[in-house]
């Protein structure tokens, strides 16, 4: 997984935001990504990119958000794959506050697109201006997203240690 390659940078950003790396006893563990079943093609694309055996299953259940939720789950158990993802910066367990952009060279644009596709939104304001928004508990990701031309820091009104929202609007 070379993060200079756009497809791997995208997948890694998505996994940091929406994946979960479980560490089991001994060498057991797994990576899970659960999405709406309508997005199963994205999980299939991740499965094709990954040279390790993995599975995609579907399930229907009741959640806080919907009486009936139909989801697809991609599961990857390979210790070698999990070790690589962890070394690249995908922590085991609860990660929302601790993720940060990868160290070393990576495709910034594609990494950010993966993070935003997983945990952000793209749309238009009521006045028709395009926007990109990302809400994160990670100060490192919030800072990374807030660094744009002409702006080099997280807005000062955002207390460190809380959810950071990086939003930009543009009239172009």
mmCIF file of C-alpha atoms in Angstrom:
data_model
loop_
_atom_site.group_PDB
_atom_site.id
_atom_site.type_symbol
_atom_site.label_atom_id
_atom_site.label_comp_id
_atom_site.label_asym_id
_atom_site.label_seq_id
_atom_site.Cartn_x
_atom_site.Cartn_y
_atom_site.Cartn_z
ATOM 1 C CA UNK A 1 0.000 0.000 0.000
ATOM 2 C CA UNK A 2 1.919 2.991 -1.292
ATOM 3 C CA UNK A 3 0.098 6.141 -0.241
ATOM 4 C CA UNK A 4 1.518 8.058 -3.195
ATOM 5 C CA UNK A 5 -0.908 6.040 -5.339
ATOM 6 C CA UNK A 6 -4.260 7.905 -5.418
ATOM 7 C CA UNK A 7 -6.431 4.831 -4.838
ATOM 8 C CA UNK A 8 -4.469 3.743 -1.746
ATOM 9 C CA UNK A 9 -4.312 7.277 -0.321
ATOM 10 C CA UNK A 10 -8.091 7.555 -0.746
ATOM 11 C CA UNK A 11 -8.716 4.161 0.853
ATOM 12 C CA UNK A 12 -6.418 4.939 3.780
ATOM 13 C CA UNK A 13 -8.132 8.290 4.464
ATOM 14 C CA UNK A 14 -11.509 6.564 4.326
ATOM 15 C CA UNK A 15 -10.349 3.785 6.662
ATOM 16 C CA UNK A 16 -8.985 6.288 9.182
ATOM 17 C CA UNK A 17 -12.342 8.044 9.294
ATOM 18 C CA UNK A 18 -14.810 5.147 8.952
ATOM 19 C CA UNK A 19 -12.877 1.922 9.560
ATOM 20 C CA UNK A 20 -12.278 0.153 12.835
ATOM 21 C CA UNK A 21 -9.152 -1.869 13.580
ATOM 22 C CA UNK A 22 -9.848 -4.471 16.291
ATOM 23 C CA UNK A 23 -6.976 -6.108 18.142
ATOM 24 C CA UNK A 24 -7.758 -9.596 19.380
ATOM 25 C CA UNK A 25 -5.846 -11.965 21.623
ATOM 26 C CA UNK A 26 -2.592 -13.228 20.163
ATOM 27 C CA UNK A 27 -2.515 -12.577 16.434
ATOM 28 C CA UNK A 28 -6.282 -12.396 16.060
ATOM 29 C CA UNK A 29 -7.999 -9.212 15.029
ATOM 30 C CA UNK A 30 -9.732 -7.608 12.086
ATOM 31 C CA UNK A 31 -10.449 -4.452 10.174
ATOM 32 C CA UNK A 32 -14.144 -3.654 9.697
ATOM 33 C CA UNK A 33 -15.829 -1.002 7.586
ATOM 34 C CA UNK A 34 -19.631 -0.813 7.716
ATOM 35 C CA UNK A 35 -21.548 1.325 5.233
ATOM 36 C CA UNK A 36 -25.048 1.602 3.898
ATOM 37 C CA UNK A 37 -25.673 -1.324 1.555
ATOM 38 C CA UNK A 38 -26.203 1.165 -1.287
ATOM 39 C CA UNK A 39 -22.433 1.896 -1.053
ATOM 40 C CA UNK A 40 -21.348 -1.751 -1.306
ATOM 41 C CA UNK A 41 -19.458 -1.005 -4.550
ATOM 42 C CA UNK A 42 -16.954 1.085 -2.578
ATOM 43 C CA UNK A 43 -16.285 -1.875 -0.284
ATOM 44 C CA UNK A 44 -15.850 -4.107 -3.337
ATOM 45 C CA UNK A 45 -13.317 -1.628 -4.740
ATOM 46 C CA UNK A 46 -11.387 -1.733 -1.429
ATOM 47 C CA UNK A 47 -11.523 -5.526 -1.511
ATOM 48 C CA UNK A 48 -10.076 -5.564 -5.052
ATOM 49 C CA UNK A 49 -7.269 -3.170 -4.056
ATOM 50 C CA UNK A 50 -6.275 -5.371 -1.140
ATOM 51 C CA UNK A 51 -4.113 -8.410 -1.951
ATOM 52 C CA UNK A 52 -5.396 -10.290 1.109
ATOM 53 C CA UNK A 53 -8.417 -12.502 1.593
ATOM 54 C CA UNK A 54 -11.405 -10.575 2.931
ATOM 55 C CA UNK A 55 -15.180 -10.781 2.979
ATOM 56 C CA UNK A 56 -18.179 -8.536 2.454
ATOM 57 C CA UNK A 57 -21.406 -9.404 4.228
ATOM 58 C CA UNK A 58 -24.752 -7.652 4.473
ATOM 59 C CA UNK A 59 -27.027 -7.270 7.452
ATOM 60 C CA UNK A 60 -30.330 -5.665 8.373
ATOM 61 C CA UNK A 61 -31.008 -4.403 11.879
ATOM 62 C CA UNK A 62 -32.764 -1.720 13.887
ATOM 63 C CA UNK A 63 -30.652 1.273 14.990
ATOM 64 C CA UNK A 64 -31.078 4.600 16.792
ATOM 65 C CA UNK A 65 -31.392 6.247 13.376
ATOM 66 C CA UNK A 66 -33.690 3.870 11.507
ATOM 67 C CA UNK A 67 -36.124 1.119 12.300
ATOM 68 C CA UNK A 68 -34.593 -0.903 9.463
ATOM 69 C CA UNK A 69 -30.961 -0.335 8.501
ATOM 70 C CA UNK A 70 -29.463 -2.374 5.649
ATOM 71 C CA UNK A 71 -25.659 -2.263 5.728
ATOM 72 C CA UNK A 72 -22.654 -3.933 4.124
ATOM 73 C CA UNK A 73 -19.563 -4.863 6.156
ATOM 74 C CA UNK A 74 -16.077 -5.417 4.742
ATOM 75 C CA UNK A 75 -13.891 -7.554 7.027
ATOM 76 C CA UNK A 76 -10.143 -8.045 6.608
ATOM 77 C CA UNK A 77 -8.385 -10.332 9.097
ATOM 78 C CA UNK A 78 -4.828 -10.653 7.740
ATOM 79 C CA UNK A 79 -2.240 -9.865 10.428
ATOM 80 C CA UNK A 80 0.169 -8.591 7.768
ATOM 81 C CA UNK A 81 -2.454 -6.174 6.397
ATOM 82 C CA UNK A 82 -3.481 -4.986 9.868
ATOM 83 C CA UNK A 83 0.141 -4.428 10.864
ATOM 84 C CA UNK A 84 0.764 -2.371 7.718
ATOM 85 C CA UNK A 85 -2.353 -0.238 8.268
ATOM 86 C CA UNK A 86 -1.391 0.320 11.897
ATOM 87 C CA UNK A 87 2.158 1.350 10.947
ATOM 88 C CA UNK A 88 0.741 3.810 8.392
ATOM 89 C CA UNK A 89 -1.305 5.472 11.134
ATOM 90 C CA UNK A 90 -4.575 3.580 11.639
ATOM 91 C CA UNK A 91 -4.701 2.961 15.405
ATOM 92 C CA UNK A 92 -6.333 -0.033 17.055
ATOM 93 C CA UNK A 93 -9.554 0.622 18.957
ATOM 94 C CA UNK A 94 -11.056 4.057 19.534
ATOM 95 C CA UNK A 95 -9.278 6.394 17.186
ATOM 96 C CA UNK A 96 -11.378 9.489 16.555
ATOM 97 C CA UNK A 97 -9.131 11.787 18.613
ATOM 98 C CA UNK A 98 -5.805 10.202 17.668
ATOM 99 C CA UNK A 99 -5.785 9.866 13.877
ATOM 100 C CA UNK A 100 -3.466 12.138 11.940
ATOM 101 C CA UNK A 101 -2.330 12.475 8.346
ATOM 102 C CA UNK A 102 0.247 9.886 7.316
ATOM 103 C CA UNK A 103 3.918 10.660 7.802
ATOM 104 C CA UNK A 104 6.031 10.673 4.705
ATOM 105 C CA UNK A 105 4.898 11.114 1.144
ATOM 106 C CA UNK A 106 1.278 10.540 0.196
ATOM 107 C CA UNK A 107 -1.293 11.804 -2.288
ATOM 108 C CA UNK A 108 -2.729 14.656 -0.207
ATOM 109 C CA UNK A 109 -5.707 15.320 -2.466
ATOM 110 C CA UNK A 110 -6.838 11.690 -2.531
ATOM 111 C CA UNK A 111 -6.216 11.132 1.194
ATOM 112 C CA UNK A 112 -8.343 14.173 2.034
ATOM 113 C CA UNK A 113 -11.063 13.046 -0.386
ATOM 114 C CA UNK A 114 -11.218 9.701 1.455
ATOM 115 C CA UNK A 115 -11.512 11.387 4.871
ATOM 116 C CA UNK A 116 -14.240 13.740 3.607
ATOM 117 C CA UNK A 117 -16.166 10.952 1.835
ATOM 118 C CA UNK A 118 -16.198 9.004 5.099
ATOM 119 C CA UNK A 119 -16.890 11.771 7.645
ATOM 120 C CA UNK A 120 -17.675 14.961 5.762
ATOM 121 C CA UNK A 121 -20.138 16.513 3.404
ATOM 122 C CA UNK A 122 -20.053 18.425 0.165
ATOM 123 C CA UNK A 123 -22.892 20.594 -1.050
ATOM 124 C CA UNK A 124 -24.244 24.049 -1.714
ATOM 125 C CA UNK A 125 -25.242 26.770 0.740
ATOM 126 C CA UNK A 126 -28.671 28.384 0.644
ATOM 127 C CA UNK A 127 -27.112 31.139 -1.495
ATOM 128 C CA UNK A 128 -25.748 28.594 -3.982
ATOM 129 C CA UNK A 129 -22.096 28.641 -2.903
ATOM 130 C CA UNK A 130 -20.292 25.276 -2.838
ATOM 131 C CA UNK A 131 -18.975 24.041 0.508
ATOM 132 C CA UNK A 132 -16.916 21.214 1.934
ATOM 133 C CA UNK A 133 -17.372 20.404 5.612
ATOM 134 C CA UNK A 134 -15.683 17.913 7.901
ATOM 135 C CA UNK A 135 -16.336 17.406 11.576
ATOM 136 C CA UNK A 136 -13.597 15.563 13.447
ATOM 137 C CA UNK A 137 -12.493 15.000 17.031
ATOM 138 C CA UNK A 138 -8.871 14.839 15.850
ATOM 139 C CA UNK A 139 -6.983 18.088 16.291
ATOM 140 C CA UNK A 140 -4.354 16.844 13.814
ATOM 141 C CA UNK A 141 -6.950 16.191 11.091
ATOM 142 C CA UNK A 142 -8.761 19.463 11.828
ATOM 143 C CA UNK A 143 -5.501 21.368 11.561
ATOM 144 C CA UNK A 144 -4.530 19.527 8.379
ATOM 145 C CA UNK A 145 -7.887 20.350 6.757
ATOM 146 C CA UNK A 146 -7.867 23.971 7.896
ATOM 147 C CA UNK A 147 -4.495 24.723 6.322
ATOM 148 C CA UNK A 148 -5.463 26.349 3.036
ATOM 149 C CA UNK A 149 -3.873 29.120 0.985
ATOM 150 C CA UNK A 150 -4.096 32.318 3.013
ATOM 151 C CA UNK A 151 -5.016 30.461 6.215
ATOM 152 C CA UNK A 152 -2.441 28.550 8.229
ATOM 153 C CA UNK A 153 -4.224 27.524 11.406
ATOM 154 C CA UNK A 154 -7.443 26.230 12.895
ATOM 155 C CA UNK A 155 -9.796 29.168 13.534
ATOM 156 C CA UNK A 156 -9.008 30.652 16.952
ATOM 157 C CA UNK A 157 -12.630 30.320 18.086
ATOM 158 C CA UNK A 158 -12.224 26.535 18.049
ATOM 159 C CA UNK A 159 -11.053 25.247 21.434
ATOM 160 C CA UNK A 160 -8.428 22.516 21.169
ATOM 161 C CA UNK A 161 -9.694 19.137 22.342
ATOM 162 C CA UNK A 162 -13.254 19.551 21.053
ATOM 163 C CA UNK A 163 -14.766 18.679 17.718
ATOM 164 C CA UNK A 164 -13.081 20.705 15.021
ATOM 165 C CA UNK A 165 -15.055 21.624 11.943
ATOM 166 C CA UNK A 166 -13.121 22.752 8.936
ATOM 167 C CA UNK A 167 -15.447 24.426 6.447
ATOM 168 C CA UNK A 168 -14.654 26.532 3.477
ATOM 169 C CA UNK A 169 -16.993 28.338 1.157
ATOM 170 C CA UNK A 170 -16.043 29.749 -2.165
ATOM 171 C CA UNK A 171 -17.747 31.881 -4.760
ATOM 172 C CA UNK A 172 -15.704 30.368 -7.587
#
